[in-house]
PDB file of C-alpha atoms in Angstrom:
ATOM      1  CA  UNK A   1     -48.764 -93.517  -7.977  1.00 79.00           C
ATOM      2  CA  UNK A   2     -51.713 -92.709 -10.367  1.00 90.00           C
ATOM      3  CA  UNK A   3     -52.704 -89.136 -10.219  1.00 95.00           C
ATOM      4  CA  UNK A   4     -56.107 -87.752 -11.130  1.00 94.00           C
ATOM      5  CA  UNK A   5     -56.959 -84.421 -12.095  1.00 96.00           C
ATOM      6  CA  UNK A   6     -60.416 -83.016 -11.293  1.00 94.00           C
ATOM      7  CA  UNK A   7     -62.265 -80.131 -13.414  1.00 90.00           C
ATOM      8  CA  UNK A   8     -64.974 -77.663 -12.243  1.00 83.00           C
ATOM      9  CA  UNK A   9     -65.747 -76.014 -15.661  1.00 81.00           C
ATOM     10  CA  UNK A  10     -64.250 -72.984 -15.118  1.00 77.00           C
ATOM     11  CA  UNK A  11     -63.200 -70.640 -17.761  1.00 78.00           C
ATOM     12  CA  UNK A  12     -59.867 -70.177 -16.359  1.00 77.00           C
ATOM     13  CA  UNK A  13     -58.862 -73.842 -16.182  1.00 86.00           C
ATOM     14  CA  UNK A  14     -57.519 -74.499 -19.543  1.00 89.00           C
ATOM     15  CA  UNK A  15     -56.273 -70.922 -19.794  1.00 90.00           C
ATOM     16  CA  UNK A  16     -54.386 -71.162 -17.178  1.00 90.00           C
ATOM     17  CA  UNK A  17     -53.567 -75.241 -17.320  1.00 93.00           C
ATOM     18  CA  UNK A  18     -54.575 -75.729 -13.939  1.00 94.00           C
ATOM     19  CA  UNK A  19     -56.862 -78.370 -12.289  1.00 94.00           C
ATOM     20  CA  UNK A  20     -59.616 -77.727  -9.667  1.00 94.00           C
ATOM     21  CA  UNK A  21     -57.823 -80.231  -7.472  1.00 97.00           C
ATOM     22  CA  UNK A  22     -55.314 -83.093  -7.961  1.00 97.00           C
ATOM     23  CA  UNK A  23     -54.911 -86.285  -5.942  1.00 97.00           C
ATOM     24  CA  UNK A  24     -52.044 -88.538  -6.029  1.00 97.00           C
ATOM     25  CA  UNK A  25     -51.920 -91.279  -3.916  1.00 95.00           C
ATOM     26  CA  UNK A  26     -53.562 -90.459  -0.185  1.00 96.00           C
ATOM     27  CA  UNK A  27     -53.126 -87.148  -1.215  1.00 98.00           C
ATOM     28  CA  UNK A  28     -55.908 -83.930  -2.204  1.00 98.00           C
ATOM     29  CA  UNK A  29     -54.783 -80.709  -3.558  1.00 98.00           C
ATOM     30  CA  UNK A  30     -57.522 -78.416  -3.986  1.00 98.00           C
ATOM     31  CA  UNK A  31     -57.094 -75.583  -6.132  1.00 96.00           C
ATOM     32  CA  UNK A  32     -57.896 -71.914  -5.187  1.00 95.00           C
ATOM     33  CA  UNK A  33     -61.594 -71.719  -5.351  1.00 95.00           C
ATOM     34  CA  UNK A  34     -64.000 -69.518  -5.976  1.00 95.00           C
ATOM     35  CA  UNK A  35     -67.864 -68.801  -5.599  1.00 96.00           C
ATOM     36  CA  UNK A  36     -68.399 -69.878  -9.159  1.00 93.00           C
ATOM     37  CA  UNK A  37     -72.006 -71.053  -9.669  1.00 92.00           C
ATOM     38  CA  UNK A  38     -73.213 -74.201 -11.918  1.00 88.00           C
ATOM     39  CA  UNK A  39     -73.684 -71.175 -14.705  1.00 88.00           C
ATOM     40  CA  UNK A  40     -69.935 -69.838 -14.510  1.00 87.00           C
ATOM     41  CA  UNK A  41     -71.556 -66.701 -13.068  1.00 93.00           C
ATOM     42  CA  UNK A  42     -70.069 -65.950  -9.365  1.00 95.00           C
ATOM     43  CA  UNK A  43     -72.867 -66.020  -6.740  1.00 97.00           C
ATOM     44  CA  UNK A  44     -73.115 -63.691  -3.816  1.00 98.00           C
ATOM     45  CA  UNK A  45     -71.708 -60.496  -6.196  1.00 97.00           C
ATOM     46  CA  UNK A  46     -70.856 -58.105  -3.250  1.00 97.00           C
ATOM     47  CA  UNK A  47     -71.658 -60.280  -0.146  1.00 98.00           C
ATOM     48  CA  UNK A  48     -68.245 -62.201   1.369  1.00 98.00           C
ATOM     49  CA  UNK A  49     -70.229 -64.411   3.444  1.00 98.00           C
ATOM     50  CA  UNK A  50     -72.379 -65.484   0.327  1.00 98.00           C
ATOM     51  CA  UNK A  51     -69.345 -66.480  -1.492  1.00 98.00           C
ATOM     52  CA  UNK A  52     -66.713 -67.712   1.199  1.00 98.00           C
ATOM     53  CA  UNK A  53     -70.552 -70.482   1.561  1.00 98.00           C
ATOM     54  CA  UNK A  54     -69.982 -71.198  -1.784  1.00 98.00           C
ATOM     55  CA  UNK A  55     -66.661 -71.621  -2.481  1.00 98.00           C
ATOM     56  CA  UNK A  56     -66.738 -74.100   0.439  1.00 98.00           C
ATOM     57  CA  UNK A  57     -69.303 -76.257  -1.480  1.00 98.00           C
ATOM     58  CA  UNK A  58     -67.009 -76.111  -4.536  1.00 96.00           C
ATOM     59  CA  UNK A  59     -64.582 -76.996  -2.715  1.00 98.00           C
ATOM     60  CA  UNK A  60     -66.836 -79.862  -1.150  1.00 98.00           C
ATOM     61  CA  UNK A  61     -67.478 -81.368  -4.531  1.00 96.00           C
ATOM     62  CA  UNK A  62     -64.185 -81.141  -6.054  1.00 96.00           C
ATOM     63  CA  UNK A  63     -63.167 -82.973  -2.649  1.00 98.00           C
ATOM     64  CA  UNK A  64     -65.988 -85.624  -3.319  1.00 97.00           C
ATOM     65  CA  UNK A  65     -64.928 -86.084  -6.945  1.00 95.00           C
ATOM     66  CA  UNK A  66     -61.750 -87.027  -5.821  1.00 95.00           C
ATOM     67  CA  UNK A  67     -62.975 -90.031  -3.007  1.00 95.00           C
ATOM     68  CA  UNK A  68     -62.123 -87.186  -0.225  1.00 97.00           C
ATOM     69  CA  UNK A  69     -65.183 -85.417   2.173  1.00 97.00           C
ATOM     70  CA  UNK A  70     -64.320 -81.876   4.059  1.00 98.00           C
ATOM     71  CA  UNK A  71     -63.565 -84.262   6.984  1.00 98.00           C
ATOM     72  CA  UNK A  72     -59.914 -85.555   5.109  1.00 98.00           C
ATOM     73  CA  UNK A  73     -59.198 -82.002   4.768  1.00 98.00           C
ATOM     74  CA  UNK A  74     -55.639 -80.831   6.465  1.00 98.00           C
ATOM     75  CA  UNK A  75     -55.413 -77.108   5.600  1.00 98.00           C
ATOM     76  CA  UNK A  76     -57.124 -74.152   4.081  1.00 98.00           C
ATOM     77  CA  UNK A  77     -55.672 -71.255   2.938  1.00 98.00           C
ATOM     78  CA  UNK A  78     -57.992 -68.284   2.865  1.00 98.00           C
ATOM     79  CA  UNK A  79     -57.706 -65.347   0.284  1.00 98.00           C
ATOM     80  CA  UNK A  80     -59.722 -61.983   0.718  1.00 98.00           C
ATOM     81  CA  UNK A  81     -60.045 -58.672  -1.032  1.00 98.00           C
ATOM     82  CA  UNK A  82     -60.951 -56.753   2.414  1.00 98.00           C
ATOM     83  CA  UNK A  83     -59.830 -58.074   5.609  1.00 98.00           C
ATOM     84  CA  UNK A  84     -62.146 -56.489   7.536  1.00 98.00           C
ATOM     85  CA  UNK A  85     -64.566 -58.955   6.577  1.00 98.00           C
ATOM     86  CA  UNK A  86     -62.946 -62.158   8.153  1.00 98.00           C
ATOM     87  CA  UNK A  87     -65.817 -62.428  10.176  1.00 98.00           C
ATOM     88  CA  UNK A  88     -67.981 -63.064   7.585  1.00 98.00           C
ATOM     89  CA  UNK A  89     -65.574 -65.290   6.008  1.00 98.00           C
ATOM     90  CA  UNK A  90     -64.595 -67.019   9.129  1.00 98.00           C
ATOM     91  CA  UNK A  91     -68.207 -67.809  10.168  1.00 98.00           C
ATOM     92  CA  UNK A  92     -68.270 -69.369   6.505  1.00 98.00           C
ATOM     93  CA  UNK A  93     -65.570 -71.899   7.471  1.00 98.00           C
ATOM     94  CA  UNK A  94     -66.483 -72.639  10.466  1.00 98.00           C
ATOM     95  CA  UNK A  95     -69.594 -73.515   9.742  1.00 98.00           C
ATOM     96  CA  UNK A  96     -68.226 -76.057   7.387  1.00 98.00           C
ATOM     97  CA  UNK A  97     -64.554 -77.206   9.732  1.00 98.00           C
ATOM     98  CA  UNK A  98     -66.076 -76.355  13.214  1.00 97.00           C
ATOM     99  CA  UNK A  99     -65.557 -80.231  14.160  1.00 97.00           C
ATOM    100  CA  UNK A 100     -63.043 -80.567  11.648  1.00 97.00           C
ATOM    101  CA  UNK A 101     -60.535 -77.560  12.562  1.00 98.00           C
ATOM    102  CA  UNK A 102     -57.683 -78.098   9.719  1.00 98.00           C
ATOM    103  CA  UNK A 103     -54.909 -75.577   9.837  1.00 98.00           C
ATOM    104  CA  UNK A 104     -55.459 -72.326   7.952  1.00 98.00           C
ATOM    105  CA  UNK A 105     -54.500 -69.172   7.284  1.00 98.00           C
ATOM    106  CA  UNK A 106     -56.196 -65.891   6.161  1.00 98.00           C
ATOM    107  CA  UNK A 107     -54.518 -63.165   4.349  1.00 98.00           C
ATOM    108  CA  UNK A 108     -55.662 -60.017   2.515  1.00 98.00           C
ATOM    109  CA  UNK A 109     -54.453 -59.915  -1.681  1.00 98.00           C
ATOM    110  CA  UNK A 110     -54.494 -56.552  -3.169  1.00 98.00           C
ATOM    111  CA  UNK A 111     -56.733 -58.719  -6.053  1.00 96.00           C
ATOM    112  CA  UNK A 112     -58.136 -61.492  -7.067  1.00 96.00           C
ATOM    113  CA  UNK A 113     -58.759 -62.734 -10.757  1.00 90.00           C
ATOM    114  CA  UNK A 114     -62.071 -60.997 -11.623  1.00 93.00           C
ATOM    115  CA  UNK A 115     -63.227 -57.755  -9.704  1.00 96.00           C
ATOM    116  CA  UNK A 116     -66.664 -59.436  -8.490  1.00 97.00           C
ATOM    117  CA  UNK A 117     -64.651 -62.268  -6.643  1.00 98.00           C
ATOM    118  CA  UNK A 118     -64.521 -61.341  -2.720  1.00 98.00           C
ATOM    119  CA  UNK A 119     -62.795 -64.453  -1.391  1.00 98.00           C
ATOM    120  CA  UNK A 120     -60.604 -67.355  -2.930  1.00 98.00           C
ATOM    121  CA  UNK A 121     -59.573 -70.790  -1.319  1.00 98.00           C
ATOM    122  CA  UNK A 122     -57.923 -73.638  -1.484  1.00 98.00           C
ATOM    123  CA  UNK A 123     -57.665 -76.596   0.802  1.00 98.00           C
ATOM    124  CA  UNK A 124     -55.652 -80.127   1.115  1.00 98.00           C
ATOM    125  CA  UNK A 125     -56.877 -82.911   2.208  1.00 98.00           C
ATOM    126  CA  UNK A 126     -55.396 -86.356   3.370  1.00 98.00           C
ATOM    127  CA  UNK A 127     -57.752 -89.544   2.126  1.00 96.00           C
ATOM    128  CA  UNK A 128     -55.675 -92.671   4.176  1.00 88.00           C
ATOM    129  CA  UNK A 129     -55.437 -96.253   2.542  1.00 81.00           C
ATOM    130  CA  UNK A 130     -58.512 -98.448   3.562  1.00 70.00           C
TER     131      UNK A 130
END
Protein backbone atom coordinates (compact mmCIF):
# COMPACT_ATOMS: atom_id res chain seq x y z
CA UNK A 1 0.00 0.00 0.00
CA UNK A 2 1.40 3.53 -0.79
CA UNK A 3 1.54 5.70 2.22
CA UNK A 4 1.51 9.48 2.22
CA UNK A 5 2.69 11.71 4.75
CA UNK A 6 1.05 15.13 5.21
CA UNK A 7 2.90 18.37 6.72
CA UNK A 8 1.34 21.41 8.48
CA UNK A 9 4.55 23.56 8.84
CA UNK A 10 5.03 23.20 12.21
CA UNK A 11 8.23 23.77 13.96
CA UNK A 12 8.08 20.60 15.76
CA UNK A 13 7.63 18.31 12.76
CA UNK A 14 11.09 17.70 11.66
CA UNK A 15 12.32 17.96 15.24
CA UNK A 16 10.46 15.53 16.29
CA UNK A 17 10.18 13.33 12.77
CA UNK A 18 6.62 13.22 12.93
CA UNK A 19 3.91 13.89 10.26
CA UNK A 20 0.68 15.95 10.73
CA UNK A 21 -1.20 12.88 9.56
CA UNK A 22 -0.41 9.70 7.57
CA UNK A 23 -2.69 7.67 5.31
CA UNK A 24 -2.05 4.29 4.09
CA UNK A 25 -4.43 2.65 2.19
CA UNK A 26 -8.30 3.50 3.45
CA UNK A 27 -6.65 4.58 6.33
CA UNK A 28 -6.10 8.50 8.17
CA UNK A 29 -3.94 9.01 11.09
CA UNK A 30 -4.05 12.41 12.25
CA UNK A 31 -1.44 13.60 14.40
CA UNK A 32 -1.97 15.44 17.77
CA UNK A 33 -2.98 18.86 16.79
CA UNK A 34 -2.82 21.98 17.91
CA UNK A 35 -4.31 25.62 17.50
CA UNK A 36 -1.34 26.58 15.40
CA UNK A 37 -2.24 29.51 13.10
CA UNK A 38 -1.06 29.99 9.26
CA UNK A 39 1.89 32.22 11.13
CA UNK A 40 3.15 29.30 13.54
CA UNK A 41 1.80 31.55 16.31
CA UNK A 42 -1.04 29.58 18.44
CA UNK A 43 -4.41 31.41 18.24
CA UNK A 44 -6.82 31.76 21.08
CA UNK A 45 -3.62 32.27 23.79
CA UNK A 46 -5.68 31.65 27.02
CA UNK A 47 -9.20 30.80 25.62
CA UNK A 48 -9.82 26.66 25.30
CA UNK A 49 -12.76 27.12 23.24
CA UNK A 50 -10.74 29.42 20.77
CA UNK A 51 -8.22 26.79 20.29
CA UNK A 52 -10.08 23.31 20.67
CA UNK A 53 -12.12 25.64 17.08
CA UNK A 54 -8.94 25.69 15.70
CA UNK A 55 -7.29 22.73 16.12
CA UNK A 56 -10.44 21.17 14.62
CA UNK A 57 -9.85 23.15 11.36
CA UNK A 58 -6.23 21.90 11.36
CA UNK A 59 -7.29 18.95 11.77
CA UNK A 60 -9.95 19.53 8.89
CA UNK A 61 -7.27 20.39 6.41
CA UNK A 62 -4.74 17.90 7.20
CA UNK A 63 -7.88 15.47 6.74
CA UNK A 64 -8.62 17.19 3.29
CA UNK A 65 -4.97 16.97 2.21
CA UNK A 66 -5.15 13.49 2.61
CA UNK A 67 -8.66 12.79 0.25
CA UNK A 68 -10.50 12.39 3.85
CA UNK A 69 -13.44 15.19 5.20
CA UNK A 70 -14.32 15.25 9.20
CA UNK A 71 -17.20 12.97 8.03
CA UNK A 72 -14.48 9.69 7.44
CA UNK A 73 -13.34 10.44 10.82
CA UNK A 74 -13.57 7.26 13.42
CA UNK A 75 -12.07 8.64 16.66
CA UNK A 76 -10.72 11.63 18.44
CA UNK A 77 -8.70 11.68 21.22
CA UNK A 78 -8.89 14.87 23.22
CA UNK A 79 -5.91 16.33 25.30
CA UNK A 80 -6.41 19.26 27.89
CA UNK A 81 -4.33 21.20 30.35
CA UNK A 82 -7.51 21.87 32.76
CA UNK A 83 -10.34 19.59 32.75
CA UNK A 84 -12.63 21.77 34.02
CA UNK A 85 -12.93 23.27 30.78
CA UNK A 86 -14.40 20.25 28.76
CA UNK A 87 -17.27 22.23 28.19
CA UNK A 88 -15.66 24.57 26.26
CA UNK A 89 -13.78 21.99 24.52
CA UNK A 90 -16.66 19.70 24.08
CA UNK A 91 -18.93 22.39 22.54
CA UNK A 92 -15.80 22.78 20.11
CA UNK A 93 -16.24 19.19 18.87
CA UNK A 94 -19.45 19.00 18.72
CA UNK A 95 -19.93 21.65 16.79
CA UNK A 96 -17.72 20.07 14.24
CA UNK A 97 -18.90 15.77 14.93
CA UNK A 98 -22.50 16.59 16.18
CA UNK A 99 -23.85 14.47 13.05
CA UNK A 100 -20.75 12.71 12.82
CA UNK A 101 -20.29 11.34 16.57
CA UNK A 102 -16.81 9.29 16.18
CA UNK A 103 -15.59 7.70 19.35
CA UNK A 104 -13.48 9.85 21.65
CA UNK A 105 -12.02 10.32 24.65
CA UNK A 106 -10.98 13.32 26.84
CA UNK A 107 -8.29 13.27 29.35
CA UNK A 108 -6.43 15.90 31.39
CA UNK A 109 -2.12 15.89 30.72
CA UNK A 110 -0.19 17.53 33.39
CA UNK A 111 1.41 19.46 29.96
CA UNK A 112 1.44 19.95 26.73
CA UNK A 113 4.46 20.96 24.41
CA UNK A 114 4.48 24.78 24.77
CA UNK A 115 2.86 26.54 27.90
CA UNK A 116 0.33 28.70 25.66
CA UNK A 117 -1.20 25.40 24.17
CA UNK A 118 -4.66 24.65 26.11
CA UNK A 119 -5.85 21.63 24.14
CA UNK A 120 -4.19 18.98 21.73
CA UNK A 121 -5.93 16.40 19.33
CA UNK A 122 -5.71 13.91 17.18
CA UNK A 123 -8.25 12.03 15.16
CA UNK A 124 -8.47 8.85 12.62
CA UNK A 125 -10.35 8.65 10.00
CA UNK A 126 -11.53 5.77 7.60
CA UNK A 127 -11.66 7.02 3.64
CA UNK A 128 -13.42 3.50 1.96
CA UNK A 129 -12.42 2.38 -1.69
CA UNK A 130 -14.73 4.07 -4.35
Amino acid sequence: MERLNISSGTPWEPTVGYSRAVKVGPYVHVSGTTATGLDGKIVGVGDSYAQAVQTLKNIESALKKAGAGLKDVVRTRIYVINIAEWEKIGKAHGEFFREIRPATSMVQVSALISPEILVEIEADAYVPSK
